[in-house]
Structure formats: C-alpha cells, structure tokens
CSV table of C-alpha atoms in Angstrom, one decimal:
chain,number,residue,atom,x,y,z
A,1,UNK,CA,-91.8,99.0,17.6
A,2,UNK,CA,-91.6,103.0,18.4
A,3,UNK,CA,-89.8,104.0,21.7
A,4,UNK,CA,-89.3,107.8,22.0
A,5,UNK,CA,-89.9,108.4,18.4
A,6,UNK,CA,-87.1,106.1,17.4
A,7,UNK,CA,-87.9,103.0,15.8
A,8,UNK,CA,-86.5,99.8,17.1
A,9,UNK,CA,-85.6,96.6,15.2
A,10,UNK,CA,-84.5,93.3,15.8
A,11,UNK,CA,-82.2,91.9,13.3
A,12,UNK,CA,-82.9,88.0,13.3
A,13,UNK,CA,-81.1,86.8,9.7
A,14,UNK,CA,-77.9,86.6,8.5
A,15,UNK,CA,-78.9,88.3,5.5
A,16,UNK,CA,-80.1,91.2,7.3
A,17,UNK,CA,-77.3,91.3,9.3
A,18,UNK,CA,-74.6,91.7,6.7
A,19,UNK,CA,-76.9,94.3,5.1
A,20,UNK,CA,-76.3,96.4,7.9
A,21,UNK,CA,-72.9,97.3,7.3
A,22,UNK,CA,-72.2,100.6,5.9
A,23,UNK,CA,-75.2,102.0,8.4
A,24,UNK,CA,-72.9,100.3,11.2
A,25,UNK,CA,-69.8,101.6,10.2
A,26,UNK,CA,-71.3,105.1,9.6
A,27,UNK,CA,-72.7,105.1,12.6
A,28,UNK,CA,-69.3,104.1,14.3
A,29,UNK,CA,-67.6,107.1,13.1
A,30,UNK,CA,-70.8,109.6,14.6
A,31,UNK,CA,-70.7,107.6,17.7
A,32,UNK,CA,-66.5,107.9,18.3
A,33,UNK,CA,-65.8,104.7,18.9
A,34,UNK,CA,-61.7,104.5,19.9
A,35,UNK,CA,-61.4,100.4,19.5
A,36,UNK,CA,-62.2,98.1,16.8
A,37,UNK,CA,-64.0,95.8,18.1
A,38,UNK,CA,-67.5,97.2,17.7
A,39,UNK,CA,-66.2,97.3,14.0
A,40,UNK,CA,-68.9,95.6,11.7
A,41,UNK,CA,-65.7,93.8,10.4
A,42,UNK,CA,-65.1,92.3,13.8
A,43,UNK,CA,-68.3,91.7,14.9
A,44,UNK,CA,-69.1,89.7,11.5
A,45,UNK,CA,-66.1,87.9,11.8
A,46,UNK,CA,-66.5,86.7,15.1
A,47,UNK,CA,-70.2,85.5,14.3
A,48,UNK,CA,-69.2,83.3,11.5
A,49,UNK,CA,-66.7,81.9,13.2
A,50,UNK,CA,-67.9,81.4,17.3
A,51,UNK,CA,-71.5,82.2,16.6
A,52,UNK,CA,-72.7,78.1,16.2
A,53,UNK,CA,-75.3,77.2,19.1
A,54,UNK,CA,-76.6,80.7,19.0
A,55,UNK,CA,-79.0,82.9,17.6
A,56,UNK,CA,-78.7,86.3,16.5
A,57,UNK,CA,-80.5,89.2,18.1
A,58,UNK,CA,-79.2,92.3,17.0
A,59,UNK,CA,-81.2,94.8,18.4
A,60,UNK,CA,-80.7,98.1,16.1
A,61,UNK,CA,-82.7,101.8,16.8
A,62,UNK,CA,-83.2,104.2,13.9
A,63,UNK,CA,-84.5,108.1,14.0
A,64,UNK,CA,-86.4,109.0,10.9
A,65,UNK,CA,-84.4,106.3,8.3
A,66,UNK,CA,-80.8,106.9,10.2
A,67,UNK,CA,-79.0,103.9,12.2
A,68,UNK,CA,-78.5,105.6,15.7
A,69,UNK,CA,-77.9,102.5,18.0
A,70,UNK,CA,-76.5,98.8,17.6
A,71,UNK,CA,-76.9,96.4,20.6
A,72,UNK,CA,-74.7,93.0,19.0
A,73,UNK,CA,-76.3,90.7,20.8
A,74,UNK,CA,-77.3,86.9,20.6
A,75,UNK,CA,-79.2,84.6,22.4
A,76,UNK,CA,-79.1,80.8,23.7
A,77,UNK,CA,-80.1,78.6,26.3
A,78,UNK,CA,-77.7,77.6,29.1
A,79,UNK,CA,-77.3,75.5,32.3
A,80,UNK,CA,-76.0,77.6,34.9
A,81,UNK,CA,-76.6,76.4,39.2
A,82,UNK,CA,-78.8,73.9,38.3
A,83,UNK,CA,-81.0,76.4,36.5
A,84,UNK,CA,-82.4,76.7,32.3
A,85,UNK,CA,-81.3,80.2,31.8
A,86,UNK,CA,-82.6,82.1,28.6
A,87,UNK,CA,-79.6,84.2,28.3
A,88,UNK,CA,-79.4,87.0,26.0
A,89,UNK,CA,-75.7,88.3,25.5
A,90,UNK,CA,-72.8,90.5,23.4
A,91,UNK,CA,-71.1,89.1,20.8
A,92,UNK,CA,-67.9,87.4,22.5
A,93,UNK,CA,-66.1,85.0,23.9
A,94,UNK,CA,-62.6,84.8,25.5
A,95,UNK,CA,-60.9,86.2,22.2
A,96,UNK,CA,-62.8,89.6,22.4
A,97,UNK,CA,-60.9,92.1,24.2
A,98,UNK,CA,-63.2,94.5,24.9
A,99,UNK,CA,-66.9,95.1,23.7
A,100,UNK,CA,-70.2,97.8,23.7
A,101,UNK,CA,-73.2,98.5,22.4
A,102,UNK,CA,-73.1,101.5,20.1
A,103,UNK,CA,-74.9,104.6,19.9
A,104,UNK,CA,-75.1,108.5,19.8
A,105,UNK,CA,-76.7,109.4,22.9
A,106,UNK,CA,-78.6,108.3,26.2
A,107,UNK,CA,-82.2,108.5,24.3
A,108,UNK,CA,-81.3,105.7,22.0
A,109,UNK,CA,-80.2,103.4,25.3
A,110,UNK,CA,-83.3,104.0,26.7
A,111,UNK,CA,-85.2,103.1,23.1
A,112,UNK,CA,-83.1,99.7,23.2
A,113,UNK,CA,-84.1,99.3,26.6
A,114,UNK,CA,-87.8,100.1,26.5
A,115,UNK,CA,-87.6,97.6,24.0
A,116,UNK,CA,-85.9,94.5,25.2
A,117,UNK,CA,-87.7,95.4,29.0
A,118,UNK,CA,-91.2,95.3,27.2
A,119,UNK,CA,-90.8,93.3,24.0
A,120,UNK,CA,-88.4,90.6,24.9
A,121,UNK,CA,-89.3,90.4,28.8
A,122,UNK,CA,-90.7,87.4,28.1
A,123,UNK,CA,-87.9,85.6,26.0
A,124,UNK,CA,-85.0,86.2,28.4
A,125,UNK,CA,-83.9,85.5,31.7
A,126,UNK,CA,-80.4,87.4,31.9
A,127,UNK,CA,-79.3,90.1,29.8
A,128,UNK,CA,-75.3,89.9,29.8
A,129,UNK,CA,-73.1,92.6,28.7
A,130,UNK,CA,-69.5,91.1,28.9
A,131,UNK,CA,-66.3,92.6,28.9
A,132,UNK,CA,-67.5,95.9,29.2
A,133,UNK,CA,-65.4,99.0,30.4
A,134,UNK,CA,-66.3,100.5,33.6
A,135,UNK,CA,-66.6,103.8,32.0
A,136,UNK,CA,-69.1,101.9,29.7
A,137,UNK,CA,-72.2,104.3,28.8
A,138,UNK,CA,-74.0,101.6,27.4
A,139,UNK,CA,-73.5,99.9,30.6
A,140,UNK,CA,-74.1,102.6,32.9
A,141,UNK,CA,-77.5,103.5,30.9
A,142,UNK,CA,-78.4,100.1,31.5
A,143,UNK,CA,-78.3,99.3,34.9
A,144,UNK,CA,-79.7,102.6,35.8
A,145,UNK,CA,-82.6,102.0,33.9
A,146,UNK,CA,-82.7,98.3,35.3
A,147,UNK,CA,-82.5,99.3,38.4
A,148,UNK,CA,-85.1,102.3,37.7
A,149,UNK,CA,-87.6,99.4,36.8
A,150,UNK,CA,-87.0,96.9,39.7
A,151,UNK,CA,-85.0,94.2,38.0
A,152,UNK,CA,-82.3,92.9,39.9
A,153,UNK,CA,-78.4,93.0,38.5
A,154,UNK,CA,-75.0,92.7,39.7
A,155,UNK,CA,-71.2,93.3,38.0
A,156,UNK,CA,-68.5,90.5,37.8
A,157,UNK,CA,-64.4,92.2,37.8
A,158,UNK,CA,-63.1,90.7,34.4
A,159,UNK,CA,-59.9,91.8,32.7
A,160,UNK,CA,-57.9,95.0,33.7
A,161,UNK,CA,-55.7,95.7,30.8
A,162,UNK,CA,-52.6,98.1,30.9
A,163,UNK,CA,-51.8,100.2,28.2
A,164,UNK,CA,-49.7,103.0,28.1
A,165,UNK,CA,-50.2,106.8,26.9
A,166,UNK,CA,-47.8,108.2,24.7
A,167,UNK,CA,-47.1,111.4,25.8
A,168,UNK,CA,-44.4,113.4,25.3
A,169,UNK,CA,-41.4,112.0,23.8
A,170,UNK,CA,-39.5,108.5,23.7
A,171,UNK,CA,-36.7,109.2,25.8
A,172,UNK,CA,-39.1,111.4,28.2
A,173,UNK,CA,-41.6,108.6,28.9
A,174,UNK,CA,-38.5,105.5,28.9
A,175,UNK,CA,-37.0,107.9,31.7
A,176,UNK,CA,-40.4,107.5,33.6
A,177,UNK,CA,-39.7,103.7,33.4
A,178,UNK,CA,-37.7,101.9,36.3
A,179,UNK,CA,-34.2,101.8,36.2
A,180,UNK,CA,-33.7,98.1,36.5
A,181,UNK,CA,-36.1,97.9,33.7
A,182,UNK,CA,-34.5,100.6,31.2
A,183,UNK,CA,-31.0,98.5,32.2
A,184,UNK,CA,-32.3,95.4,31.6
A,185,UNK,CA,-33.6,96.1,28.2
A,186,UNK,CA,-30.8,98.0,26.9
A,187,UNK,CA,-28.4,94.7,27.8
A,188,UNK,CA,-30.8,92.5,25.8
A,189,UNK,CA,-30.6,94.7,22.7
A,190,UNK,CA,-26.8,95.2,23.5
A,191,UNK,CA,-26.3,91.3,23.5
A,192,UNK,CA,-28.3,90.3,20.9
A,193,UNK,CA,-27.0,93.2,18.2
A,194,UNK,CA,-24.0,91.0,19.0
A,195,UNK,CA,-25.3,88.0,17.4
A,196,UNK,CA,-26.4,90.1,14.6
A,197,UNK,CA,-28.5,92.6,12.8
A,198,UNK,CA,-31.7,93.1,14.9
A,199,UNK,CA,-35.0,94.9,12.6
A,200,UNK,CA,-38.2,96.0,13.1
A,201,UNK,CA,-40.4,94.4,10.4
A,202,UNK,CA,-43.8,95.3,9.5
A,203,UNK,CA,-46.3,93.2,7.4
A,204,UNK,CA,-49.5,95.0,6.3
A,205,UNK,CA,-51.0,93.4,3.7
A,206,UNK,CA,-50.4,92.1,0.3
A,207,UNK,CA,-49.0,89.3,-1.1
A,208,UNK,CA,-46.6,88.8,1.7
A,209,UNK,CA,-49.5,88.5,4.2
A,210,UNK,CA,-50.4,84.9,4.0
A,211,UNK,CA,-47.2,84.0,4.8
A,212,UNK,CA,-46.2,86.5,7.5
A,213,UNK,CA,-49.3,85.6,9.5
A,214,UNK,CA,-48.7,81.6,9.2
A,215,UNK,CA,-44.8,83.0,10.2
A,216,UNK,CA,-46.0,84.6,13.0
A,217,UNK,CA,-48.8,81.7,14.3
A,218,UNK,CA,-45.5,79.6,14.1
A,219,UNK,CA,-44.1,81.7,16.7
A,220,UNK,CA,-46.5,82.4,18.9
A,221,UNK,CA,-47.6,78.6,19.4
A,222,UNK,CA,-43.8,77.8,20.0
A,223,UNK,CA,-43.0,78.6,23.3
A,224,UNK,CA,-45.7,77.1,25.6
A,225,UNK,CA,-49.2,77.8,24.1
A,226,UNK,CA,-49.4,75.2,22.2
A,227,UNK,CA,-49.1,72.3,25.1
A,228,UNK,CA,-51.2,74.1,26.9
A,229,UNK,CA,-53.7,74.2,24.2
A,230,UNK,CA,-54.0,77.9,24.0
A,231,UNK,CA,-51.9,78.3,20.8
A,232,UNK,CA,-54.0,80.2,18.2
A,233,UNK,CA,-53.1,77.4,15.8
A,234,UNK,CA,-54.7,74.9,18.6
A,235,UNK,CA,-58.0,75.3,17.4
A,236,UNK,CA,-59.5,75.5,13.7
A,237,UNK,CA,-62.4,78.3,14.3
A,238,UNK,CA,-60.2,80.5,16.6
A,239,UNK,CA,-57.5,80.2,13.9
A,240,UNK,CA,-59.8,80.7,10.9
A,241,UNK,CA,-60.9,84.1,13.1
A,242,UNK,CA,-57.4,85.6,13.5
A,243,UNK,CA,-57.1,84.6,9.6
A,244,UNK,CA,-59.9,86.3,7.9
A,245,UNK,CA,-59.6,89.1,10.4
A,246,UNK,CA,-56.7,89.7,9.2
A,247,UNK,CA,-58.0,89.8,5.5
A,248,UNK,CA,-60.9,92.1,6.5
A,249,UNK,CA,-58.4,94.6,8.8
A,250,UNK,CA,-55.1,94.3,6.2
A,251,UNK,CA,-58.2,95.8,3.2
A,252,UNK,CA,-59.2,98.4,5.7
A,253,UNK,CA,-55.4,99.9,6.6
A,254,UNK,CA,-55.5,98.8,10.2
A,255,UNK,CA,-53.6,95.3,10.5
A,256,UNK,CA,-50.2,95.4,11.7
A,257,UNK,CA,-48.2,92.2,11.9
A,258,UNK,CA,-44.6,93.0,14.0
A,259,UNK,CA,-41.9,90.8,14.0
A,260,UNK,CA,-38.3,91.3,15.4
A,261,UNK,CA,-35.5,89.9,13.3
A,262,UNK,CA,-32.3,89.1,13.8
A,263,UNK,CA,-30.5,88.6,10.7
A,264,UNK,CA,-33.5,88.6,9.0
A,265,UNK,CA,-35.1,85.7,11.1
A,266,UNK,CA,-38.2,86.6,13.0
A,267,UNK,CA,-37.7,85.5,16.4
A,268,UNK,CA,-40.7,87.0,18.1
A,269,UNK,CA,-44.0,88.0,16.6
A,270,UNK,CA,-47.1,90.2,17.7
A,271,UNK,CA,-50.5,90.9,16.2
A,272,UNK,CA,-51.5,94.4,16.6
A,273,UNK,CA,-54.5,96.4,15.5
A,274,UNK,CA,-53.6,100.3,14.5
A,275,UNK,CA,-57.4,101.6,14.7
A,276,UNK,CA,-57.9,105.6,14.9
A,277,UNK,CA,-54.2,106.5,16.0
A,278,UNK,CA,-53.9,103.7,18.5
A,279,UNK,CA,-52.2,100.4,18.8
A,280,UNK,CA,-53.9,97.4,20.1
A,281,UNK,CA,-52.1,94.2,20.9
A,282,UNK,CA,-53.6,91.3,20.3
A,283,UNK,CA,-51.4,88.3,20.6
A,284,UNK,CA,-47.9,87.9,21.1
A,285,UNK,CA,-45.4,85.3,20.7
A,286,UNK,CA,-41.2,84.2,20.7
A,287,UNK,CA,-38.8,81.5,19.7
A,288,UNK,CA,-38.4,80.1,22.8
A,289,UNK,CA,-34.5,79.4,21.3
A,290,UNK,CA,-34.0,83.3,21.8
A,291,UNK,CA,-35.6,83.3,24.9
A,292,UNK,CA,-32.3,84.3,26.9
A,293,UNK,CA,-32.7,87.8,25.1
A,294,UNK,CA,-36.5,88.2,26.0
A,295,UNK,CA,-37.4,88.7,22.2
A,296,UNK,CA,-41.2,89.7,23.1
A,297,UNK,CA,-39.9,93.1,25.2
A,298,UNK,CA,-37.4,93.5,23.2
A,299,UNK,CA,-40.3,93.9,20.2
A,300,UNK,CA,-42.1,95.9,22.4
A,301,UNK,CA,-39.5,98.5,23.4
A,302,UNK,CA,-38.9,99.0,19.6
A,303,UNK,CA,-42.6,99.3,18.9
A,304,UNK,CA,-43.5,101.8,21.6
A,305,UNK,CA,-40.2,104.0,20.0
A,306,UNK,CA,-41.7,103.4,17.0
A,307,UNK,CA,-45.0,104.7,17.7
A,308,UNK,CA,-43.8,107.6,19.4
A,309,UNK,CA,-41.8,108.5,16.7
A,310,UNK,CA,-45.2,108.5,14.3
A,311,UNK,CA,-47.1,110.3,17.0
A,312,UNK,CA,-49.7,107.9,17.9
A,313,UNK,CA,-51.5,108.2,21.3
A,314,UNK,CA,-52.3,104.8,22.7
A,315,UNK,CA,-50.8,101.3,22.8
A,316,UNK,CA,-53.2,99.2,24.5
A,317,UNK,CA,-52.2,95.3,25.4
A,318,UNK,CA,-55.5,94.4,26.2
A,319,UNK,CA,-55.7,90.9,28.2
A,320,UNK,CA,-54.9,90.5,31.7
A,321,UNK,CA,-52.8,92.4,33.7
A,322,UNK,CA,-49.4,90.8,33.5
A,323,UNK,CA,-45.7,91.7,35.4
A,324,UNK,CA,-44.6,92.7,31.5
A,325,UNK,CA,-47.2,94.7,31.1
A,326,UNK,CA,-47.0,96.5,34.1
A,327,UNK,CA,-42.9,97.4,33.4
A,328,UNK,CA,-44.6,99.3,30.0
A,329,UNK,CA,-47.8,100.7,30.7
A,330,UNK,CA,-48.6,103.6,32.2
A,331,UNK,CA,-51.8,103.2,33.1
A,332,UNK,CA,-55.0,100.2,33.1
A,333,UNK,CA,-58.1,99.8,32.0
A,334,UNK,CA,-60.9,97.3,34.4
A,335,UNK,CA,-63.4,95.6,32.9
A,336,UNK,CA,-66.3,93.7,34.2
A,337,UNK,CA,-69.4,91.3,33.0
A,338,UNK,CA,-73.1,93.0,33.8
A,339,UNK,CA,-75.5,90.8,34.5
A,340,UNK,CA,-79.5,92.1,34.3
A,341,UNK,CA,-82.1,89.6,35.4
A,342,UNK,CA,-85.5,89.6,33.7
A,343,UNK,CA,-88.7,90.2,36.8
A,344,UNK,CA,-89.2,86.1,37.1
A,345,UNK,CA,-88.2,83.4,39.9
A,346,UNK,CA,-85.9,81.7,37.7
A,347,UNK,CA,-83.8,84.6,37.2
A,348,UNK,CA,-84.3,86.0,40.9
A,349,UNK,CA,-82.7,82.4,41.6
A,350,UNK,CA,-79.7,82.8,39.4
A,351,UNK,CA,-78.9,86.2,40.4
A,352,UNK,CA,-79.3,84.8,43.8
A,353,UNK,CA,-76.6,82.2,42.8
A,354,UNK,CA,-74.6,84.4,41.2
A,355,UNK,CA,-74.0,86.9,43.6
A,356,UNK,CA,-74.8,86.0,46.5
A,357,UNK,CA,-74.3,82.0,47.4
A,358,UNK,CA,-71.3,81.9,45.0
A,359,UNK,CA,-69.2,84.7,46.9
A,360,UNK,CA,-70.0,83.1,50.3
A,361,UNK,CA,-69.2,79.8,49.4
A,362,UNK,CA,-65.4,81.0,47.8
A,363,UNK,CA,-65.0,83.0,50.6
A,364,UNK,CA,-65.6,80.4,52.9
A,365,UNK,CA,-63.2,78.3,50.7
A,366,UNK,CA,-60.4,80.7,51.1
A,367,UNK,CA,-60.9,81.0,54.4
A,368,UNK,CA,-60.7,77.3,55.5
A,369,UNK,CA,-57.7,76.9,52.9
A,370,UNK,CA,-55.9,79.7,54.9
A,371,UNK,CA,-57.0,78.3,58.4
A,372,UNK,CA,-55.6,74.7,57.3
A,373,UNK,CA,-52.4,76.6,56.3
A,374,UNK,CA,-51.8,78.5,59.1
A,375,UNK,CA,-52.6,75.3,61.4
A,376,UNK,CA,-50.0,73.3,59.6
A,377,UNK,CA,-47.5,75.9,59.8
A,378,UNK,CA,-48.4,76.2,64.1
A,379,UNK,CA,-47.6,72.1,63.9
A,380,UNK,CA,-44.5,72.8,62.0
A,381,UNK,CA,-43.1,75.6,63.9
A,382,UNK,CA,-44.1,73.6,67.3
C-alpha cells in the first residue's frame, strides 16, 4: 500500500522480521531514540520469549527503498467486559519499561495510520499503545489523527518512573539531596567498611558473564521476590529473556551488571542498561543477610558517583515510583496505556467499559469503603 508517497508494509513472518534488523537499527540512530527498548535486540528478544498466543503485525513505512517508520505491533483475541476484542497492540508486557513506535517525522505517523485506519479497520477492534511516555509523538500523532477521523479513545495512568539528571558534579547534586538521607547513607557505608572492604564491581561481558548474571539472579530472588513469585528466576520464559538479553546487550557494549561487595562477596546486585550515555535500571536485588546496611542504596549511591565521575547524563530506574527512588531522583517520568477503538459497536462498547462504567463503579467502591470507615470510626468514638 502507498500512503503519502511512502510505501507501507506489514511484516507477518518471523523470517521477515529478523530480516529487518540492520534497516531497524539504522533507522534508530536517524530517529534519536534515548532508550533501548525500541532496540531491534530488545524487541526480538522479547517476541521469542513472551510472543506465544500472538501474531505478529509489524507495521513498517519506507520512502523510496529507506526504512522511515516501525510500529512493533502484534495482534490477538481477548475477553475483556464480557466482550471478543480483536486487539491489536506494542510489543510488551509487564517486563518492558517503556515502549514507541519509531519514526523520523509526523508524515510517516500519518502513513501508518492511513494504513491501519483503512487497511486493517476491519481486523481490529482496539489499537493499544502501552507504556507509552506522555511526551510520546507516536502517541500524540495518533490520537490526534483518531480523533480527526471520529474513532473514540481514551488514556490509562501507568508507571511514573524517577530518574535523576546528572548535572553538575557529585558532591553538588548529593548536597541537593535531604540531609537525613545524605546522613543516613554515609552511616551505612561507615558501618559496613567496618566489617570489611566494600567494591564497586562491574561485569560486562565475557567469560565471567554467565556466572555474574546467575550470581546476581541469586540475589535478587533472595530477599522476598521469590515467595511472592516475582523473582526473575520464578519463571522459565521471563528468565530466559533477561538471559539472552544479556547475551545480545553484553555483544553490543551496553550491559552492565553492578554488584557491591564486601570482601569480595556480592551482597546486592542490579541489572543496568548503559544505552547512548544513560543508565537504565532494570532490576535490583540484596542479601537480605546484609539488609541492616541497606546494600541496594548503598549500590546505588556508589553508582550514581560513579556515573558522574564518567559524565553520563541520565540514570533512569524505570518501574514505579517508589520512597527509594524518590530520595535519588530528581525528577519522574509518567506513563500511560492509549487505547483507540476501531468505528464498530463492539468496540464503542468496550471503550464504554473502559472508561466510563469502570471509573464509576471504583469510584463508587472507594467511596462506600470510606463511608463504612468513617461510620465505624463515629461508632467507635461514640
């Protein structure tokens, strides 16, 4: 199909998928992508390892014989308020981050657009863009040109992830941080130099990567994640993912395992990503024996001096917004799920569902939840 003189594609096969990847990384570096998860190592990696049940649908626009656009998308069938939804979607699940569609500029968005609107209108009932930043263009293009066509669509708050800027110096931007906080920190380190020697180690790749990695899943399943079945060694696909990531980032210079040591034992543990002079965290973990000495701030206080010391610009901890997050970062970064609904009554119904009888029905939930609290408290105090 032509759309605006750019020629539009949609990549159904594995084959043609993986064939795809020095265009898509090409056309990462034009586009100035900051993160690495739009990465055609990342996106391959999580399709062999989460995409079962789905079907790709890479949606791809070229000008002349040049890759200009990548939507990553896939498609399946869901149940969702009673409802068969056709749902066509990004690439991810709860273990990506942050994700996009790619491209150079607005006229590609509206070629994928025209294209999925007129081609596809048929085959899908929501269009979901997950874990999207708020500053998306990709998202932004979309829903302006959804709503320029009639379709209905609505935004769900996901994630908002603090990160912080490095800026200036170490000791400028640890003065910026609270005083209980810097206190704190320093009497950790102080107390557990005292048991020992306390190191920064850092495992990029090579031979000793196998083991770090296994070393460091050890770790960050030993506190409480693993109970709670959350541990990345919980489940076989999620830890095959973080493995062959690992592979795929350690061959292209931008894996990062961090441990902290104390007397050469690593006693906490964190699997970062340094992509385009950034740092992104993604998991973290401690020996709960060393717990008393908060091992995981303590790593992160010596990685943040670290990286300011090698001039990088960004550490990012992605995830949730958490109190330890909060007492590093300087800033956050919202996400949120878009949800476009193709012009039928099924998907009029869900979005209906969605964002309109699921709200009032919470609300009204909270609501009677605080009314039976605050009666109980009028009996108590009576």
């Amino acid at each position: 199909m032509v759309a605006g003189q750019l020629t539009i594609e949609t990549i159904r096969t594995e084959d043609a998928f993986l064939k795809l990847e020095p265009e898509w990384n090409d056309l990462l570096e034009r586009a100035e992508v900051h993160h690495p998860f739009l990465t055609f190592e990342w996106i391959r990696t999580w399709w062999e390892c989460f995409g079962k049940g789905h079907s790709l649908h890479v949606v791809i626009a070229r000008d002349g014989g040049t890759l200009v656009a990548v939507a990553p998308l896939m498609r399946d069938v869901v149940w969702e308020y009673g409802l068969r939804v056709r749902r066509l979607q990004l690439m991810c699940n709860d273990h990506t981050p942050r994700l996009d569609c790619l491209a150079v500029d607005d006229r590609a968005w509206r070629a994928i657009w025209t294209h999925l609107h007129a081609a596809d209108s048929a085959r899908w009932d929501v269009l979901q863009l997950r874990q999207i930043t708020a500053t998306s263009s990709a998202g932004e293009a979309m829903q302006q040109m959804a709503d320029d066509a009639g379709h209905l669509y609505g935004s769900w708050p996901a994630s908002v992830s603090p990160y912080v800027s490095l800026r200036g110096t170490w000791d400028e931007y640890l003065a910026g941080r609270s005083y209980q906080h810097r206190k704190k920190m320093r009497a950790k380190l102080r107390h557990l130099h005292e048991e020992g020697e306390v190191e920064l180690e850092i495992v990029t790749g090579g031979g000793k990567l196998a083991g770090a990695l296994e070393s460091g899943l050890a770790i960050e399943a030993a506190a409480w994640k693993a109970s709670e079945g959350t541990a990345i060694r919980s489940h076989a696909a999620v830890r095959t993912f973080y493995a062959r990531f690992a592979e795929r980032a350690a061959a292209r210079g931008w894996l990062e395992l961090q441990f902290l040591t104390l007397d050469g034992q690593r006693i906490a543990f964190a699997y970062d990503l340094r992509y385009r002079q950034k740092i992104y965290r993604l998991k973290i973990g401690y020996d709960p024996v060393h717990a008393r000495h908060s091992p995981s701030q303590l790593l992160c206080m010596l990685s943040l001096e670290r990286a300011f010391s090698e001039g990088l610009t960004e550490l990012d901890f992605l995830g949730e917004d958490e109190p330890w997050k909060r007492a590093w970062a300087t800033s956050a970064r919202p996400h949120h799920w878009l949800y476009i609904c193709a012009p039928c009554l099924r998907s009029r119904l869900f979005h209906y569902a969605k964002f309109r009888l699921v709200p009032r029905i919470k609300k009204h939930s909270v609501v009677s939840v605080l009314g039976r609290t605050a009666s109980a408290f009028s009996a108590t105090a009576h």
